GROMACS .gro file of C-alpha atoms in nm:
model
  277
    1UNK     CA    1   0.433   1.085   2.585
    2UNK     CA    2   0.498   1.163   2.218
    3UNK     CA    3   0.247   1.074   1.950
    4UNK     CA    4   0.430   0.874   1.683
    5UNK     CA    5   0.347   0.849   1.312
    6UNK     CA    6   0.526   0.567   1.128
    7UNK     CA    7   0.581   0.592   0.753
    8UNK     CA    8   0.709   0.275   0.587
    9UNK     CA    9   0.820   0.367   0.237
   10UNK     CA   10   0.856   0.746   0.263
   11UNK     CA   11   0.840   0.819  -0.108
   12UNK     CA   12   0.636   1.097  -0.262
   13UNK     CA   13   0.298   0.953  -0.160
   14UNK     CA   14   0.408   0.859   0.191
   15UNK     CA   15   0.551   1.207   0.243
   16UNK     CA   16   0.239   1.377   0.106
   17UNK     CA   17   0.018   1.202   0.359
   18UNK     CA   18   0.268   1.256   0.640
   19UNK     CA   19   0.272   1.630   0.575
   20UNK     CA   20  -0.100   1.642   0.642
   21UNK     CA   21  -0.122   1.414   0.945
   22UNK     CA   22   0.223   1.445   1.102
   23UNK     CA   23   0.201   1.797   1.246
   24UNK     CA   24   0.273   1.788   1.619
   25UNK     CA   25   0.379   1.423   1.604
   26UNK     CA   26   0.714   1.250   1.595
   27UNK     CA   27   0.739   1.113   1.240
   28UNK     CA   28   0.948   0.798   1.189
   29UNK     CA   29   1.048   0.742   0.827
   30UNK     CA   30   1.144   0.380   0.761
   31UNK     CA   31   1.281   0.246   0.434
   32UNK     CA   32   1.481  -0.052   0.319
   33UNK     CA   33   1.747   0.192   0.196
   34UNK     CA   34   1.876   0.434   0.458
   35UNK     CA   35   1.954   0.694   0.194
   36UNK     CA   36   1.587   0.710   0.092
   37UNK     CA   37   1.477   0.764   0.452
   38UNK     CA   38   1.749   1.027   0.502
   39UNK     CA   39   1.643   1.215   0.188
   40UNK     CA   40   1.280   1.224   0.299
   41UNK     CA   41   1.384   1.326   0.649
   42UNK     CA   42   1.579   1.619   0.511
   43UNK     CA   43   1.274   1.747   0.324
   44UNK     CA   44   1.035   1.711   0.618
   45UNK     CA   45   1.284   1.841   0.875
   46UNK     CA   46   1.340   2.153   0.666
   47UNK     CA   47   0.961   2.200   0.665
   48UNK     CA   48   0.948   2.195   1.045
   49UNK     CA   49   0.853   1.835   1.122
   50UNK     CA   50   0.999   1.634   1.410
   51UNK     CA   51   1.158   1.342   1.225
   52UNK     CA   52   1.377   1.040   1.280
   53UNK     CA   53   1.473   0.758   1.043
   54UNK     CA   54   1.496   0.381   1.053
   55UNK     CA   55   1.575   0.101   0.812
   56UNK     CA   56   1.333  -0.186   0.758
   57UNK     CA   57   1.279  -0.471   0.514
   58UNK     CA   58   0.900  -0.488   0.517
   59UNK     CA   59   0.914  -0.850   0.400
   60UNK     CA   60   1.120  -0.962   0.702
   61UNK     CA   61   0.936  -1.042   1.024
   62UNK     CA   62   1.250  -0.986   1.227
   63UNK     CA   63   1.302  -0.642   1.071
   64UNK     CA   64   0.939  -0.533   1.107
   65UNK     CA   65   0.928  -0.650   1.466
   66UNK     CA   66   1.249  -0.458   1.538
   67UNK     CA   67   1.089  -0.145   1.390
   68UNK     CA   68   0.785  -0.192   1.614
   69UNK     CA   69   1.015  -0.219   1.916
   70UNK     CA   70   1.196   0.100   1.812
   71UNK     CA   71   0.888   0.315   1.749
   72UNK     CA   72   0.701   0.203   2.061
   73UNK     CA   73   1.006   0.314   2.258
   74UNK     CA   74   0.960   0.665   2.120
   75UNK     CA   75   0.600   0.712   2.228
   76UNK     CA   76   0.243   0.611   2.151
   77UNK     CA   77   0.199   0.494   1.791
   78UNK     CA   78  -0.112   0.674   1.668
   79UNK     CA   79  -0.061   0.649   1.292
   80UNK     CA   80   0.076   0.415   1.027
   81UNK     CA   81   0.131   0.488   0.659
   82UNK     CA   82   0.243   0.180   0.468
   83UNK     CA   83   0.354   0.286   0.122
   84UNK     CA   84   0.642   0.046   0.056
   85UNK     CA   85   0.633  -0.182  -0.245
   86UNK     CA   86   0.774  -0.277  -0.583
   87UNK     CA   87   0.614  -0.241  -0.924
   88UNK     CA   88   0.578  -0.489  -1.213
   89UNK     CA   89   0.872  -0.336  -1.399
   90UNK     CA   90   1.096  -0.351  -1.094
   91UNK     CA   91   1.074  -0.711  -0.977
   92UNK     CA   92   0.992  -1.075  -1.046
   93UNK     CA   93   0.653  -1.226  -0.961
   94UNK     CA   94   0.793  -1.397  -0.651
   95UNK     CA   95   0.951  -1.076  -0.520
   96UNK     CA   96   0.632  -0.880  -0.580
   97UNK     CA   97   0.426  -1.133  -0.387
   98UNK     CA   98   0.681  -1.143  -0.104
   99UNK     CA   99   0.715  -0.764  -0.068
  100UNK     CA  100   0.372  -0.632  -0.168
  101UNK     CA  101   0.146  -0.912  -0.043
  102UNK     CA  102   0.327  -1.090   0.240
  103UNK     CA  103   0.506  -0.773   0.354
  104UNK     CA  104   0.183  -0.576   0.384
  105UNK     CA  105   0.011  -0.856   0.576
  106UNK     CA  106   0.312  -0.872   0.807
  107UNK     CA  107   0.313  -0.497   0.874
  108UNK     CA  108  -0.061  -0.499   0.945
  109UNK     CA  109  -0.025  -0.788   1.188
  110UNK     CA  110   0.272  -0.643   1.377
  111UNK     CA  111   0.143  -0.285   1.402
  112UNK     CA  112  -0.213  -0.395   1.473
  113UNK     CA  113  -0.099  -0.511   1.815
  114UNK     CA  114   0.055  -0.176   1.918
  115UNK     CA  115  -0.129   0.108   1.744
  116UNK     CA  116  -0.315   0.320   1.997
  117UNK     CA  117  -0.693   0.328   2.042
  118UNK     CA  118  -0.823   0.611   1.827
  119UNK     CA  119  -0.527   0.578   1.593
  120UNK     CA  120  -0.548   0.512   1.221
  121UNK     CA  121  -0.353   0.363   0.936
  122UNK     CA  122  -0.356   0.366   0.560
  123UNK     CA  123  -0.206   0.118   0.313
  124UNK     CA  124  -0.124   0.223  -0.042
  125UNK     CA  125  -0.263  -0.043  -0.277
  126UNK     CA  126  -0.322   0.019  -0.650
  127UNK     CA  127  -0.580   0.051  -0.924
  128UNK     CA  128  -0.427  -0.273  -1.059
  129UNK     CA  129  -0.612  -0.469  -0.795
  130UNK     CA  130  -0.939  -0.348  -0.945
  131UNK     CA  131  -0.855  -0.479  -1.293
  132UNK     CA  132  -0.794  -0.834  -1.179
  133UNK     CA  133  -1.090  -1.053  -1.282
  134UNK     CA  134  -1.310  -1.163  -0.991
  135UNK     CA  135  -1.162  -1.423  -0.761
  136UNK     CA  136  -1.370  -1.693  -0.596
  137UNK     CA  137  -1.525  -1.630  -0.256
  138UNK     CA  138  -1.281  -1.886  -0.113
  139UNK     CA  139  -0.979  -1.716  -0.272
  140UNK     CA  140  -1.090  -1.380  -0.132
  141UNK     CA  141  -1.122  -1.527   0.214
  142UNK     CA  142  -0.783  -1.696   0.190
  143UNK     CA  143  -0.608  -1.373   0.089
  144UNK     CA  144  -0.784  -1.189   0.371
  145UNK     CA  145  -0.743  -1.433   0.658
  146UNK     CA  146  -0.469  -1.690   0.593
  147UNK     CA  147  -0.204  -1.670   0.868
  148UNK     CA  148   0.077  -1.448   0.748
  149UNK     CA  149   0.345  -1.718   0.743
  150UNK     CA  150   0.121  -1.945   0.533
  151UNK     CA  151   0.012  -1.678   0.285
  152UNK     CA  152   0.273  -1.739   0.014
  153UNK     CA  153   0.196  -2.112   0.027
  154UNK     CA  154  -0.155  -2.067  -0.115
  155UNK     CA  155  -0.194  -2.289  -0.425
  156UNK     CA  156  -0.309  -2.009  -0.657
  157UNK     CA  157   0.001  -1.801  -0.571
  158UNK     CA  158   0.255  -2.065  -0.677
  159UNK     CA  159   0.507  -1.998  -0.959
  160UNK     CA  160   0.324  -2.223  -1.203
  161UNK     CA  161   0.005  -2.019  -1.145
  162UNK     CA  162   0.158  -1.670  -1.137
  163UNK     CA  163   0.410  -1.639  -1.419
  164UNK     CA  164   0.380  -1.268  -1.500
  165UNK     CA  165   0.488  -0.971  -1.285
  166UNK     CA  166   0.174  -0.772  -1.365
  167UNK     CA  167  -0.048  -1.063  -1.260
  168UNK     CA  168   0.151  -1.092  -0.936
  169UNK     CA  169   0.110  -0.719  -0.875
  170UNK     CA  170  -0.266  -0.732  -0.936
  171UNK     CA  171  -0.302  -1.026  -0.697
  172UNK     CA  172  -0.090  -0.852  -0.434
  173UNK     CA  173  -0.286  -0.529  -0.451
  174UNK     CA  174  -0.622  -0.707  -0.451
  175UNK     CA  175  -0.488  -0.898  -0.153
  176UNK     CA  176  -0.394  -0.575   0.023
  177UNK     CA  177  -0.749  -0.441   0.016
  178UNK     CA  178  -0.894  -0.775   0.125
  179UNK     CA  179  -0.640  -0.807   0.404
  180UNK     CA  180  -0.722  -0.459   0.529
  181UNK     CA  181  -1.090  -0.549   0.547
  182UNK     CA  182  -1.010  -0.843   0.774
  183UNK     CA  183  -0.754  -0.648   0.975
  184UNK     CA  184  -1.003  -0.363   1.028
  185UNK     CA  185  -1.210  -0.605   1.234
  186UNK     CA  186  -0.909  -0.708   1.445
  187UNK     CA  187  -0.779  -0.352   1.480
  188UNK     CA  188  -1.127  -0.235   1.574
  189UNK     CA  189  -1.123  -0.453   1.884
  190UNK     CA  190  -0.859  -0.216   2.020
  191UNK     CA  191  -1.005   0.103   1.868
  192UNK     CA  192  -0.786   0.205   1.570
  193UNK     CA  193  -0.898   0.215   1.206
  194UNK     CA  194  -0.727   0.097   0.886
  195UNK     CA  195  -0.807   0.156   0.517
  196UNK     CA  196  -0.648   0.126   0.174
  197UNK     CA  197  -0.605   0.378  -0.104
  198UNK     CA  198  -0.577   0.243  -0.459
  199UNK     CA  199  -0.415   0.517  -0.668
  200UNK     CA  200  -0.394   0.516  -1.042
  201UNK     CA  201  -0.096   0.663  -1.225
  202UNK     CA  202   0.050   0.916  -0.983
  203UNK     CA  203   0.368   1.097  -1.084
  204UNK     CA  204   0.633   0.943  -0.862
  205UNK     CA  205   0.970   0.785  -0.944
  206UNK     CA  206   0.797   0.444  -0.947
  207UNK     CA  207   0.541   0.569  -1.201
  208UNK     CA  208   0.819   0.715  -1.414
  209UNK     CA  209   0.984   0.371  -1.417
  210UNK     CA  210   0.660   0.228  -1.554
  211UNK     CA  211   0.611   0.511  -1.806
  212UNK     CA  212   0.954   0.440  -1.951
  213UNK     CA  213   0.954   0.062  -1.897
  214UNK     CA  214   0.832  -0.233  -2.103
  215UNK     CA  215   0.466  -0.144  -2.038
  216UNK     CA  216   0.506   0.226  -2.118
  217UNK     CA  217   0.268   0.222  -2.413
  218UNK     CA  218  -0.011   0.078  -2.200
  219UNK     CA  219   0.046   0.332  -1.925
  220UNK     CA  220   0.032   0.625  -2.165
  221UNK     CA  221  -0.285   0.478  -2.314
  222UNK     CA  222  -0.438   0.460  -1.966
  223UNK     CA  223  -0.373   0.828  -1.907
  224UNK     CA  224  -0.506   0.933  -2.245
  225UNK     CA  225  -0.812   0.704  -2.223
  226UNK     CA  226  -0.918   0.801  -1.872
  227UNK     CA  227  -1.215   1.036  -1.816
  228UNK     CA  228  -0.992   1.288  -1.635
  229UNK     CA  229  -0.719   1.259  -1.897
  230UNK     CA  230  -0.410   1.313  -1.683
  231UNK     CA  231  -0.188   1.151  -1.424
  232UNK     CA  232  -0.237   1.229  -1.056
  233UNK     CA  233  -0.014   1.401  -0.804
  234UNK     CA  234   0.108   1.275  -0.464
  235UNK     CA  235  -0.071   1.568  -0.297
  236UNK     CA  236  -0.406   1.445  -0.427
  237UNK     CA  237  -0.343   1.108  -0.263
  238UNK     CA  238  -0.229   1.296   0.046
  239UNK     CA  239  -0.567   1.468   0.072
  240UNK     CA  240  -0.750   1.134   0.073
  241UNK     CA  241  -0.501   0.993   0.322
  242UNK     CA  242  -0.563   1.289   0.552
  243UNK     CA  243  -0.938   1.226   0.537
  244UNK     CA  244  -0.898   0.857   0.620
  245UNK     CA  245  -0.654   0.913   0.906
  246UNK     CA  246  -0.818   1.222   1.053
  247UNK     CA  247  -1.131   1.288   1.259
  248UNK     CA  248  -1.347   1.345   0.950
  249UNK     CA  249  -1.283   0.981   0.856
  250UNK     CA  250  -1.388   0.843   1.192
  251UNK     CA  251  -1.672   0.640   1.039
  252UNK     CA  252  -1.446   0.481   0.774
  253UNK     CA  253  -1.254   0.158   0.828
  254UNK     CA  254  -1.195  -0.157   0.627
  255UNK     CA  255  -1.255   0.040   0.306
  256UNK     CA  256  -1.065   0.080  -0.018
  257UNK     CA  257  -1.060   0.416  -0.197
  258UNK     CA  258  -1.001   0.391  -0.571
  259UNK     CA  259  -0.864   0.718  -0.713
  260UNK     CA  260  -0.741   0.661  -1.066
  261UNK     CA  261  -0.888   0.934  -1.292
  262UNK     CA  262  -1.155   0.685  -1.398
  263UNK     CA  263  -0.908   0.442  -1.559
  264UNK     CA  264  -1.079   0.141  -1.402
  265UNK     CA  265  -1.422   0.266  -1.510
  266UNK     CA  266  -1.291   0.306  -1.862
  267UNK     CA  267  -1.128  -0.039  -1.850
  268UNK     CA  268  -1.453  -0.212  -1.761
  269UNK     CA  269  -1.705   0.007  -1.941
  270UNK     CA  270  -1.526   0.244  -2.178
  271UNK     CA  271  -1.258   0.287  -2.444
  272UNK     CA  272  -0.988   0.107  -2.244
  273UNK     CA  273  -1.193  -0.213  -2.230
  274UNK     CA  274  -1.010  -0.513  -2.380
  275UNK     CA  275  -1.191  -0.742  -2.617
  276UNK     CA  276  -1.395  -0.984  -2.408
  277UNK     CA  277  -1.554  -1.303  -2.520
   0.00000   0.00000   0.00000
């Protein structure tokens, strides 16, 4: 039986991780836009990987369930890379919460029932989740454990509470890491592991949208004010993904790995810190 690696959102980061953990596996590249999946498949196929493509709207239960049915028909699902999402400059607050928060919870729930014992998954979150002020203990628990279909009904996620796309994105990404903590317990009952990576500014098409969008000045300031002083590369995220999904990461689950050139450190304790009362 084939060992199947599923990549939802096969952009630069998803591909970078897949290159490291997809050798000898059947790699399924799933994207909302078929042309994106086809483009990624061309690159990986030319590099010698066994690849097929699928379309999926990660914010649709019907679509995610259909993807699960497809990939389980190909073999034993031993890996999941969930890298799909939209950024603050690309979407409204409601769309960000639906795709990045609800969609991630949905993917974790659906794949958590089929991923093989000994398998592993990684979700791409964001440094933005680390710059959100602390939530209450109750809010943390609600983001982590509320049934998926009730998640977007939480009072503090309503349109009158979340009016800004960046705030929605921060909530969604904080929610991703909290959800993964809770899902790691459920996944662990069957044997697989699941973690999040929270990258900073990594040079991808999404990052370029931000660097030329309405928040461009702030993004350039983050790069210049970080201890490392540069943006990251997809391959650097790929290396962390390979650790988390491989045998060397066997003791790691339910964890979030912040890799942002020290931007968050500088935001809280350095030159990027906003004026605080």
